[in-house]
């Protein structure tokens, strides 16, 4: 009898609870996290139409001109790049995204987005989508549902994707590139430049690296607790797409409590920066991010973290290493080969690309004279560079200062 009454009570209570759990309104953005819980009843919430727009439509909306390039890498991946052209530009900028996003990473703030801000300052802007990310999930012979499609990490993106992108941009513009890479995008830049110093000289003017990941000696993020089990269970997981963030993304749009939970959990994974992240950008993050992550990316960062913290190539095991590298252990990336100017932007509260590890990169791994400037962003964790309330006065301003310096030194 008690169970029957409880079931009836829950059934009657369900219509009351649903508006507090599931978003049934047309609103998709709020100015604070608590208001997401009240999104069906008002609060400081609104509908942002840009959230649902594809990247080409966003670019067309805010610049009036977009060009799309479908390019094929040497190993068969078909990538999509977007170009925001300019007549007589001040320079050519390539924006390389982080691990869990494509070109949308640079366009998540409407007219004020970094990509559009750079274009308005007179630069021609190219936006890449690395293999596996949205817009780059095709191959000449493989489907993205095939685990073999996902047999790549950031090394392959650096060696194949960047090479193809650089060639296309140079063919179209006949100009060297100012490369802006964020997190894994910065990792890829350092790999490419260290392995291809001559080609880098031909293609690149300068590197601007935002929260670059190389060694992870001082990693304090709770992500390290994911790295341990994944490495030991990689024979079970095999190769494929890492869907953990994708699952969160599926829940994030309709479930009103998810933004609040993410706000609580972010300090443990990215770094504690109270009241820094802009809640209004939450719909962008979970409408577009969390795609294109391969297991091999995670495994490679895990190896760097667990195996002496050298910035080394992928470890295939002793037998395969001997065949591939001619040694039992994978070689370190020869960062002494990086000759082009490097500017580094990092967060003082970043739990992933920690200030201590940035210092190792700048002082021990790169030759003197290569690092032309370092910019510490106060009260910034690993994602605040794009999603801080104060992004225009912090990250954007640091980038503009660097670009002005590059312009002066031409």
Short mmCIF file of N, CA, C and O in Angstrom, two decimals, residues 16-145:
data_model
loop_
_atom_site.label_atom_id
_atom_site.label_comp_id
_atom_site.label_asym_id
_atom_site.label_seq_id
_atom_site.Cartn_x
_atom_site.Cartn_y
_atom_site.Cartn_z
N UNK A 16 5.29 18.86 -11.85
CA UNK A 16 5.83 20.00 -11.11
C UNK A 16 7.35 20.04 -11.23
O UNK A 16 7.96 21.11 -11.34
N UNK A 17 7.98 18.85 -11.24
CA UNK A 17 9.44 18.79 -11.27
C UNK A 17 10.02 19.04 -12.66
O UNK A 17 11.11 19.60 -12.78
N UNK A 18 9.30 18.61 -13.70
CA UNK A 18 9.84 18.68 -15.05
C UNK A 18 10.34 20.07 -15.43
O UNK A 18 11.46 20.22 -15.96
N UNK A 19 9.59 21.15 -15.16
CA UNK A 19 10.09 22.48 -15.54
C UNK A 19 11.38 22.88 -14.83
O UNK A 19 12.07 23.80 -15.27
N UNK A 20 11.70 22.20 -13.70
CA UNK A 20 12.94 22.50 -12.99
C UNK A 20 14.09 21.62 -13.47
O UNK A 20 15.23 21.82 -13.06
N UNK A 21 13.79 20.64 -14.30
CA UNK A 21 14.81 19.70 -14.77
C UNK A 21 15.02 19.78 -16.27
O UNK A 21 16.16 19.75 -16.75
N UNK A 22 13.94 19.92 -17.03
CA UNK A 22 14.01 19.93 -18.49
C UNK A 22 13.63 21.31 -19.01
O UNK A 22 12.62 21.88 -18.61
N UNK A 23 14.45 21.84 -19.92
CA UNK A 23 14.14 23.13 -20.53
C UNK A 23 13.06 22.94 -21.59
O UNK A 23 13.28 22.31 -22.62
N UNK A 24 11.89 23.50 -21.33
CA UNK A 24 10.79 23.40 -22.29
C UNK A 24 10.45 24.78 -22.87
O UNK A 24 9.47 24.94 -23.57
N UNK A 25 11.29 25.75 -22.57
CA UNK A 25 11.09 27.10 -23.10
C UNK A 25 11.92 27.27 -24.37
O UNK A 25 12.70 26.41 -24.75
N UNK A 26 11.78 28.41 -25.03
CA UNK A 26 12.57 28.70 -26.22
C UNK A 26 13.90 29.34 -25.85
O UNK A 26 14.77 29.53 -26.71
N UNK A 27 14.10 29.68 -24.58
CA UNK A 27 15.33 30.34 -24.14
C UNK A 27 16.47 29.31 -24.07
O UNK A 27 16.26 28.15 -23.74
N UNK A 28 17.66 29.76 -24.39
CA UNK A 28 18.80 28.84 -24.35
C UNK A 28 20.03 29.39 -23.64
O UNK A 28 21.04 28.72 -23.54
N UNK A 29 19.97 30.63 -23.17
CA UNK A 29 21.12 31.24 -22.51
C UNK A 29 20.66 32.07 -21.32
O UNK A 29 19.59 32.68 -21.34
N UNK A 30 21.50 32.09 -20.28
CA UNK A 30 21.22 32.88 -19.07
C UNK A 30 22.49 33.59 -18.65
O UNK A 30 23.60 33.15 -18.94
N UNK A 31 22.32 34.69 -17.92
CA UNK A 31 23.48 35.49 -17.52
C UNK A 31 24.11 35.01 -16.23
O UNK A 31 25.15 35.51 -15.83
N UNK A 32 23.49 34.05 -15.53
CA UNK A 32 24.15 33.41 -14.40
C UNK A 32 23.69 31.96 -14.32
O UNK A 32 22.64 31.59 -14.85
N UNK A 33 24.48 31.12 -13.65
CA UNK A 33 24.22 29.68 -13.67
C UNK A 33 22.95 29.30 -12.93
O UNK A 33 22.25 28.37 -13.31
N UNK A 34 22.65 30.02 -11.88
CA UNK A 34 21.45 29.67 -11.11
C UNK A 34 20.19 29.88 -11.93
O UNK A 34 19.20 29.15 -11.78
N UNK A 35 20.22 30.88 -12.83
CA UNK A 35 19.04 31.15 -13.65
C UNK A 35 18.72 30.03 -14.63
O UNK A 35 17.59 29.91 -15.10
N UNK A 36 19.73 29.20 -14.96
CA UNK A 36 19.43 28.06 -15.83
C UNK A 36 18.42 27.12 -15.16
O UNK A 36 17.63 26.46 -15.84
N UNK A 37 18.46 27.05 -13.85
CA UNK A 37 17.50 26.21 -13.12
C UNK A 37 16.09 26.78 -13.22
O UNK A 37 15.11 26.04 -13.06
N UNK A 38 15.99 28.07 -13.49
CA UNK A 38 14.68 28.73 -13.55
C UNK A 38 14.33 29.17 -14.97
O UNK A 38 13.47 30.02 -15.16
N UNK A 39 15.00 28.58 -15.95
CA UNK A 39 14.88 29.07 -17.32
C UNK A 39 13.45 29.01 -17.85
O UNK A 39 13.05 29.82 -18.69
N UNK A 40 12.64 28.09 -17.32
CA UNK A 40 11.25 27.99 -17.77
C UNK A 40 10.33 28.99 -17.08
O UNK A 40 9.16 29.12 -17.46
N UNK A 41 10.85 29.70 -16.09
CA UNK A 41 10.00 30.59 -15.31
C UNK A 41 10.45 32.04 -15.37
O UNK A 41 9.96 32.88 -14.63
N UNK A 42 11.43 32.33 -16.23
CA UNK A 42 11.90 33.71 -16.29
C UNK A 42 13.38 33.75 -15.98
O UNK A 42 14.19 33.05 -16.58
N UNK A 43 13.75 34.54 -14.97
CA UNK A 43 15.16 34.73 -14.70
C UNK A 43 15.77 35.59 -15.79
O UNK A 43 15.11 36.00 -16.74
N UNK A 44 17.04 35.84 -15.68
CA UNK A 44 17.73 36.67 -16.68
C UNK A 44 18.21 35.76 -17.81
O UNK A 44 19.40 35.51 -17.98
N UNK A 45 17.25 35.27 -18.59
CA UNK A 45 17.52 34.31 -19.67
C UNK A 45 16.95 34.83 -20.98
O UNK A 45 16.03 35.65 -20.98
N UNK A 46 17.48 34.32 -22.09
CA UNK A 46 17.07 34.83 -23.39
C UNK A 46 17.38 33.79 -24.46
O UNK A 46 18.02 32.76 -24.18
N UNK A 47 16.92 34.03 -25.67
CA UNK A 47 17.21 33.15 -26.79
C UNK A 47 18.32 33.76 -27.63
O UNK A 47 18.21 34.89 -28.10
N UNK A 48 19.40 33.00 -27.82
CA UNK A 48 20.51 33.43 -28.66
C UNK A 48 20.46 32.64 -29.96
O UNK A 48 20.80 31.46 -29.99
N UNK A 49 20.05 33.25 -31.07
CA UNK A 49 19.89 32.51 -32.33
C UNK A 49 21.20 32.02 -32.91
O UNK A 49 21.21 31.07 -33.69
N UNK A 50 22.33 32.65 -32.53
CA UNK A 50 23.62 32.25 -33.09
C UNK A 50 24.02 30.84 -32.68
O UNK A 50 24.82 30.19 -33.37
N UNK A 51 23.51 30.37 -31.55
CA UNK A 51 23.92 29.06 -31.02
C UNK A 51 23.65 27.95 -32.03
O UNK A 51 24.41 26.98 -32.13
N UNK A 52 22.56 28.06 -32.77
CA UNK A 52 22.16 26.98 -33.67
C UNK A 52 22.67 27.18 -35.10
O UNK A 52 22.43 26.34 -35.96
N UNK A 53 23.38 28.27 -35.36
CA UNK A 53 23.85 28.53 -36.71
C UNK A 53 25.12 27.73 -37.03
O UNK A 53 26.04 27.68 -36.20
N UNK A 54 25.21 27.14 -38.20
CA UNK A 54 26.47 26.53 -38.64
C UNK A 54 27.55 27.60 -38.79
O UNK A 54 27.25 28.78 -38.98
N UNK A 55 28.80 27.18 -38.72
CA UNK A 55 29.91 28.12 -38.79
C UNK A 55 29.87 28.99 -40.05
O UNK A 55 30.04 30.21 -39.97
N UNK A 56 29.64 28.42 -41.25
CA UNK A 56 29.60 29.31 -42.44
C UNK A 56 28.52 30.38 -42.34
O UNK A 56 28.74 31.52 -42.78
N UNK A 57 27.38 30.03 -41.76
CA UNK A 57 26.31 31.02 -41.61
C UNK A 57 26.69 32.11 -40.61
O UNK A 57 26.35 33.28 -40.79
N UNK A 58 27.38 31.73 -39.55
CA UNK A 58 27.85 32.72 -38.57
C UNK A 58 28.81 33.71 -39.23
O UNK A 58 28.72 34.92 -39.03
N UNK A 59 29.75 33.16 -40.00
CA UNK A 59 30.72 34.03 -40.65
C UNK A 59 30.04 34.96 -41.64
O UNK A 59 30.33 36.16 -41.72
N UNK A 60 29.11 34.43 -42.41
CA UNK A 60 28.36 35.24 -43.37
C UNK A 60 27.59 36.34 -42.66
O UNK A 60 27.53 37.49 -43.12
N UNK A 61 27.00 36.00 -41.52
CA UNK A 61 26.19 36.96 -40.78
C UNK A 61 27.01 38.15 -40.31
O UNK A 61 26.56 39.31 -40.38
N UNK A 62 28.24 37.89 -39.82
CA UNK A 62 28.99 38.96 -39.18
C UNK A 62 30.09 39.58 -40.06
O UNK A 62 30.65 40.61 -39.69
N UNK A 63 30.37 38.97 -41.20
CA UNK A 63 31.38 39.57 -42.08
C UNK A 63 30.88 39.75 -43.51
O UNK A 63 31.46 40.53 -44.27
N UNK A 64 29.84 39.01 -43.87
CA UNK A 64 29.29 39.12 -45.22
C UNK A 64 30.06 38.35 -46.27
O UNK A 64 29.72 38.39 -47.46
N UNK A 65 31.08 37.62 -45.85
CA UNK A 65 31.89 36.90 -46.84
C UNK A 65 32.56 35.70 -46.19
O UNK A 65 33.22 35.83 -45.16
N UNK A 66 32.39 34.53 -46.77
CA UNK A 66 33.04 33.32 -46.27
C UNK A 66 33.41 32.44 -47.46
O UNK A 66 32.66 32.35 -48.44
N UNK A 67 34.56 31.85 -47.38
CA UNK A 67 34.99 30.89 -48.39
C UNK A 67 35.29 29.56 -47.71
O UNK A 67 35.89 29.54 -46.63
N UNK A 68 34.87 28.48 -48.31
CA UNK A 68 35.03 27.14 -47.74
C UNK A 68 35.98 26.33 -48.60
O UNK A 68 35.86 26.31 -49.83
N UNK A 69 36.93 25.68 -47.95
CA UNK A 69 37.91 24.85 -48.64
C UNK A 69 37.83 23.42 -48.08
O UNK A 69 37.94 23.21 -46.87
N UNK A 70 37.64 22.46 -48.96
CA UNK A 70 37.71 21.05 -48.59
C UNK A 70 39.03 20.50 -49.10
O UNK A 70 39.28 20.47 -50.30
N UNK A 71 39.88 20.10 -48.18
CA UNK A 71 41.24 19.71 -48.53
C UNK A 71 41.50 18.29 -48.03
O UNK A 71 40.93 17.85 -47.02
N UNK A 72 42.36 17.57 -48.72
CA UNK A 72 42.64 16.17 -48.38
C UNK A 72 44.09 16.01 -47.96
O UNK A 72 45.01 16.45 -48.67
N UNK A 73 44.29 15.40 -46.81
CA UNK A 73 45.64 15.19 -46.29
C UNK A 73 46.31 14.02 -47.00
O UNK A 73 45.66 13.21 -47.68
N UNK A 74 47.59 13.91 -46.80
CA UNK A 74 48.35 12.82 -47.42
C UNK A 74 47.84 11.45 -47.01
O UNK A 74 47.89 10.49 -47.79
N UNK A 75 47.31 11.34 -45.77
CA UNK A 75 46.80 10.05 -45.31
C UNK A 75 45.29 9.92 -45.46
O UNK A 75 44.67 9.05 -44.85
N UNK A 76 44.67 10.78 -46.27
CA UNK A 76 43.30 10.54 -46.71
C UNK A 76 42.18 11.21 -45.95
O UNK A 76 41.01 10.99 -46.27
N UNK A 77 42.48 12.05 -44.96
CA UNK A 77 41.42 12.73 -44.23
C UNK A 77 40.99 13.99 -45.00
O UNK A 77 41.84 14.73 -45.52
N UNK A 78 39.69 14.19 -45.06
CA UNK A 78 39.15 15.34 -45.79
C UNK A 78 38.77 16.40 -44.76
O UNK A 78 37.86 16.22 -43.95
N UNK A 79 39.48 17.50 -44.78
CA UNK A 79 39.30 18.57 -43.80
C UNK A 79 38.57 19.75 -44.44
O UNK A 79 38.70 20.00 -45.63
N UNK A 80 37.85 20.47 -43.61
CA UNK A 80 37.19 21.70 -44.06
C UNK A 80 37.82 22.89 -43.37
O UNK A 80 37.99 22.90 -42.15
N UNK A 81 38.19 23.88 -44.15
CA UNK A 81 38.70 25.15 -43.63
C UNK A 81 37.78 26.27 -44.07
O UNK A 81 37.21 26.23 -45.17
N UNK A 82 37.65 27.27 -43.21
CA UNK A 82 36.87 28.46 -43.55
C UNK A 82 37.80 29.66 -43.61
O UNK A 82 38.69 29.82 -42.78
N UNK A 83 37.57 30.49 -44.61
CA UNK A 83 38.40 31.68 -44.81
C UNK A 83 37.52 32.92 -44.77
O UNK A 83 36.48 32.98 -45.42
N UNK A 84 37.96 33.91 -43.98
CA UNK A 84 37.30 35.22 -43.99
C UNK A 84 38.26 36.15 -44.71
O UNK A 84 39.21 36.67 -44.12
N UNK A 85 38.06 36.35 -46.02
CA UNK A 85 39.05 37.05 -46.83
C UNK A 85 39.08 38.55 -46.58
O UNK A 85 38.11 39.14 -46.10
N UNK A 86 40.22 39.14 -46.93
CA UNK A 86 40.38 40.59 -46.86
C UNK A 86 41.25 41.05 -48.01
O UNK A 86 42.21 40.36 -48.38
N UNK A 87 40.95 42.21 -48.55
CA UNK A 87 41.81 42.82 -49.56
C UNK A 87 42.93 43.57 -48.86
O UNK A 87 42.69 44.33 -47.92
N UNK A 88 44.16 43.32 -49.28
CA UNK A 88 45.34 43.95 -48.67
C UNK A 88 45.34 43.82 -47.14
O UNK A 88 45.36 44.82 -46.41
N UNK A 89 45.30 42.59 -46.63
CA UNK A 89 45.26 42.40 -45.17
C UNK A 89 46.56 42.79 -44.49
O UNK A 89 47.63 42.79 -45.12
N UNK A 90 46.47 43.10 -43.20
CA UNK A 90 47.66 43.38 -42.39
C UNK A 90 48.50 42.13 -42.21
O UNK A 90 49.71 42.20 -41.97
N UNK A 91 47.85 40.97 -42.29
CA UNK A 91 48.53 39.70 -42.12
C UNK A 91 47.54 38.57 -42.30
O UNK A 91 46.33 38.79 -42.36
N UNK A 92 48.07 37.35 -42.40
CA UNK A 92 47.25 36.15 -42.55
C UNK A 92 47.31 35.38 -41.24
O UNK A 92 48.39 34.99 -40.78
N UNK A 93 46.16 35.15 -40.63
CA UNK A 93 46.10 34.44 -39.35
C UNK A 93 45.39 33.10 -39.54
O UNK A 93 44.33 33.04 -40.14
N UNK A 94 46.00 32.05 -39.01
CA UNK A 94 45.35 30.74 -38.94
C UNK A 94 45.03 30.46 -37.48
O UNK A 94 45.92 30.50 -36.62
N UNK A 95 43.77 30.16 -37.20
CA UNK A 95 43.33 29.83 -35.85
C UNK A 95 43.17 28.32 -35.74
O UNK A 95 42.33 27.72 -36.41
N UNK A 96 44.01 27.69 -34.91
CA UNK A 96 43.99 26.24 -34.72
C UNK A 96 43.32 25.92 -33.39
O UNK A 96 43.75 26.38 -32.34
N UNK A 97 42.24 25.12 -33.40
CA UNK A 97 41.42 24.95 -32.20
C UNK A 97 42.00 23.98 -31.18
O UNK A 97 42.96 23.25 -31.49
N UNK A 98 41.41 23.92 -30.00
CA UNK A 98 41.83 22.97 -28.98
C UNK A 98 41.28 21.58 -29.25
O UNK A 98 40.64 21.33 -30.28
N UNK A 99 41.48 20.68 -28.30
CA UNK A 99 41.19 19.26 -28.50
C UNK A 99 39.72 18.98 -28.79
O UNK A 99 39.40 18.12 -29.61
N UNK A 100 38.81 19.67 -28.15
CA UNK A 100 37.40 19.27 -28.19
C UNK A 100 36.54 20.15 -29.07
O UNK A 100 35.32 20.14 -28.95
N UNK A 101 37.15 20.93 -29.95
CA UNK A 101 36.36 21.86 -30.75
C UNK A 101 36.99 22.05 -32.11
O UNK A 101 38.17 21.76 -32.32
N UNK A 102 36.22 22.58 -33.02
CA UNK A 102 36.75 22.99 -34.31
C UNK A 102 36.71 24.50 -34.40
O UNK A 102 36.93 25.21 -33.41
N UNK A 103 36.38 25.00 -35.55
CA UNK A 103 36.42 26.44 -35.80
C UNK A 103 35.46 27.24 -34.93
O UNK A 103 35.66 28.43 -34.69
N UNK A 104 34.40 26.59 -34.41
CA UNK A 104 33.43 27.30 -33.57
C UNK A 104 34.09 27.86 -32.31
O UNK A 104 33.58 28.81 -31.71
N UNK A 105 35.23 27.31 -31.91
CA UNK A 105 35.91 27.77 -30.70
C UNK A 105 36.23 29.26 -30.76
O UNK A 105 36.29 29.94 -29.74
N UNK A 106 36.42 29.77 -31.98
CA UNK A 106 36.84 31.15 -32.15
C UNK A 106 35.68 32.07 -32.50
O UNK A 106 35.88 33.27 -32.74
N UNK A 107 34.45 31.52 -32.53
CA UNK A 107 33.29 32.30 -32.99
C UNK A 107 32.14 32.24 -32.00
O UNK A 107 30.98 32.40 -32.38
N UNK A 108 32.43 32.00 -30.74
CA UNK A 108 31.38 31.71 -29.76
C UNK A 108 30.85 32.93 -29.02
O UNK A 108 30.24 32.80 -27.97
N UNK A 109 31.10 34.11 -29.57
CA UNK A 109 30.63 35.32 -28.89
C UNK A 109 30.02 36.31 -29.88
O UNK A 109 30.15 37.51 -29.74
N UNK A 110 29.37 35.77 -30.91
CA UNK A 110 28.71 36.64 -31.88
C UNK A 110 29.68 37.61 -32.51
O UNK A 110 30.82 37.26 -32.84
N UNK A 111 29.26 38.84 -32.67
CA UNK A 111 30.09 39.86 -33.33
C UNK A 111 31.39 40.12 -32.57
O UNK A 111 32.38 40.56 -33.16
N UNK A 112 31.37 39.87 -31.26
CA UNK A 112 32.56 40.12 -30.44
C UNK A 112 33.54 38.95 -30.41
O UNK A 112 34.54 39.01 -29.69
N UNK A 113 33.27 37.89 -31.15
CA UNK A 113 34.14 36.72 -31.15
C UNK A 113 35.55 37.10 -31.61
O UNK A 113 35.75 38.04 -32.37
N UNK A 114 36.52 36.32 -31.15
CA UNK A 114 37.91 36.62 -31.50
C UNK A 114 38.14 36.58 -33.00
O UNK A 114 38.81 37.45 -33.56
N UNK A 115 37.57 35.58 -33.68
CA UNK A 115 37.75 35.48 -35.13
C UNK A 115 37.28 36.72 -35.85
O UNK A 115 37.97 37.23 -36.75
N UNK A 116 36.12 37.24 -35.47
CA UNK A 116 35.59 38.44 -36.12
C UNK A 116 36.34 39.70 -35.68
O UNK A 116 36.51 40.63 -36.46
N UNK A 117 36.79 39.72 -34.44
CA UNK A 117 37.56 40.87 -33.94
C UNK A 117 38.87 41.00 -34.70
O UNK A 117 39.29 42.11 -35.05
N UNK A 118 39.54 39.86 -34.95
CA UNK A 118 40.78 39.89 -35.72
C UNK A 118 40.54 40.36 -37.14
O UNK A 118 41.33 41.12 -37.71
N UNK A 119 39.44 39.92 -37.73
CA UNK A 119 39.10 40.32 -39.09
C UNK A 119 38.84 41.84 -39.15
O UNK A 119 39.31 42.51 -40.07
N UNK A 120 38.11 42.35 -38.16
CA UNK A 120 37.83 43.79 -38.15
C UNK A 120 39.09 44.62 -37.95
O UNK A 120 39.15 45.79 -38.36
N UNK A 121 40.11 44.02 -37.32
CA UNK A 121 41.37 44.74 -37.14
C UNK A 121 42.23 44.73 -38.41
O UNK A 121 43.33 45.28 -38.41
N UNK A 122 41.73 44.09 -39.46
CA UNK A 122 42.43 44.17 -40.73
C UNK A 122 43.14 42.90 -41.17
O UNK A 122 43.85 42.90 -42.19
N UNK A 123 42.96 41.80 -40.42
CA UNK A 123 43.63 40.55 -40.77
C UNK A 123 42.70 39.64 -41.58
O UNK A 123 41.49 39.65 -41.38
N UNK A 124 43.30 38.88 -42.48
CA UNK A 124 42.56 37.80 -43.12
C UNK A 124 42.64 36.60 -42.18
O UNK A 124 43.73 36.24 -41.71
N UNK A 125 41.50 35.99 -41.92
CA UNK A 125 41.42 34.93 -40.91
C UNK A 125 41.03 33.61 -41.56
O UNK A 125 40.04 33.53 -42.29
N UNK A 126 41.81 32.58 -41.26
CA UNK A 126 41.50 31.22 -41.66
C UNK A 126 41.20 30.40 -40.41
O UNK A 126 41.89 30.54 -39.39
N UNK A 127 40.17 29.58 -40.49
CA UNK A 127 39.76 28.76 -39.35
C UNK A 127 39.81 27.28 -39.75
O UNK A 127 39.20 26.88 -40.75
N UNK A 128 40.54 26.51 -38.97
CA UNK A 128 40.70 25.09 -39.32
C UNK A 128 39.77 24.22 -38.47
O UNK A 128 39.26 24.63 -37.43
N UNK A 129 39.56 23.02 -38.97
CA UNK A 129 38.85 21.98 -38.24
C UNK A 129 39.69 20.71 -38.35
O UNK A 129 39.77 20.11 -39.43
N UNK A 130 40.35 20.35 -37.25
CA UNK A 130 41.23 19.18 -37.33
C UNK A 130 40.41 17.90 -37.53
O UNK A 130 39.20 17.87 -37.27
N UNK A 131 41.04 16.90 -38.02
CA UNK A 131 40.38 15.62 -38.30
C UNK A 131 39.58 15.14 -37.10
O UNK A 131 40.03 15.21 -35.95
N UNK A 132 38.35 14.69 -37.37
CA UNK A 132 37.48 14.21 -36.31
C UNK A 132 36.55 15.27 -35.74
O UNK A 132 35.49 14.94 -35.21
N UNK A 133 36.94 16.55 -35.85
CA UNK A 133 36.08 17.62 -35.36
C UNK A 133 34.92 17.83 -36.33
O UNK A 133 34.90 17.29 -37.44
N UNK A 134 33.93 18.61 -35.91
CA UNK A 134 32.83 18.95 -36.80
C UNK A 134 33.40 19.55 -38.08
O UNK A 134 34.38 20.30 -38.06
N UNK A 135 32.81 19.21 -39.21
CA UNK A 135 33.20 19.65 -40.54
C UNK A 135 34.42 18.90 -41.10
O UNK A 135 34.77 19.09 -42.26
N UNK A 136 35.06 18.06 -40.29
CA UNK A 136 36.22 17.31 -40.79
C UNK A 136 36.13 15.84 -40.37
O UNK A 136 37.07 15.27 -39.82
N UNK A 137 34.98 15.24 -40.64
CA UNK A 137 34.75 13.86 -40.24
C UNK A 137 34.58 12.94 -41.47
O UNK A 137 33.80 12.00 -41.46
N UNK A 138 35.37 13.25 -42.51
CA UNK A 138 35.32 12.43 -43.72
C UNK A 138 36.73 11.95 -44.09
O UNK A 138 37.73 12.56 -43.72
N UNK A 139 36.74 10.86 -44.82
CA UNK A 139 37.99 10.24 -45.26
C UNK A 139 37.75 9.66 -46.64
O UNK A 139 36.61 9.36 -47.01
N UNK A 140 38.80 9.53 -47.41
CA UNK A 140 38.63 9.03 -48.77
C UNK A 140 38.12 7.60 -48.81
O UNK A 140 37.51 7.18 -49.80
N UNK A 141 38.34 6.82 -47.74
CA UNK A 141 37.90 5.42 -47.76
C UNK A 141 37.28 4.92 -46.46
O UNK A 141 36.78 3.80 -46.41
N UNK A 142 37.29 5.74 -45.40
CA UNK A 142 36.79 5.32 -44.10
C UNK A 142 35.60 6.17 -43.68
O UNK A 142 35.53 7.35 -44.00
N UNK A 143 34.68 5.56 -42.93
CA UNK A 143 33.60 6.30 -42.29
C UNK A 143 33.98 6.61 -40.86
O UNK A 143 34.77 5.89 -40.24
N UNK A 144 33.42 7.68 -40.31
CA UNK A 144 33.78 8.03 -38.94
C UNK A 144 33.22 7.05 -37.92
O UNK A 144 33.56 7.12 -36.74
N UNK A 145 32.36 6.13 -38.35
CA UNK A 145 31.88 5.08 -37.47
C UNK A 145 32.88 3.92 -37.38
O UNK A 145 32.75 3.05 -36.51
#
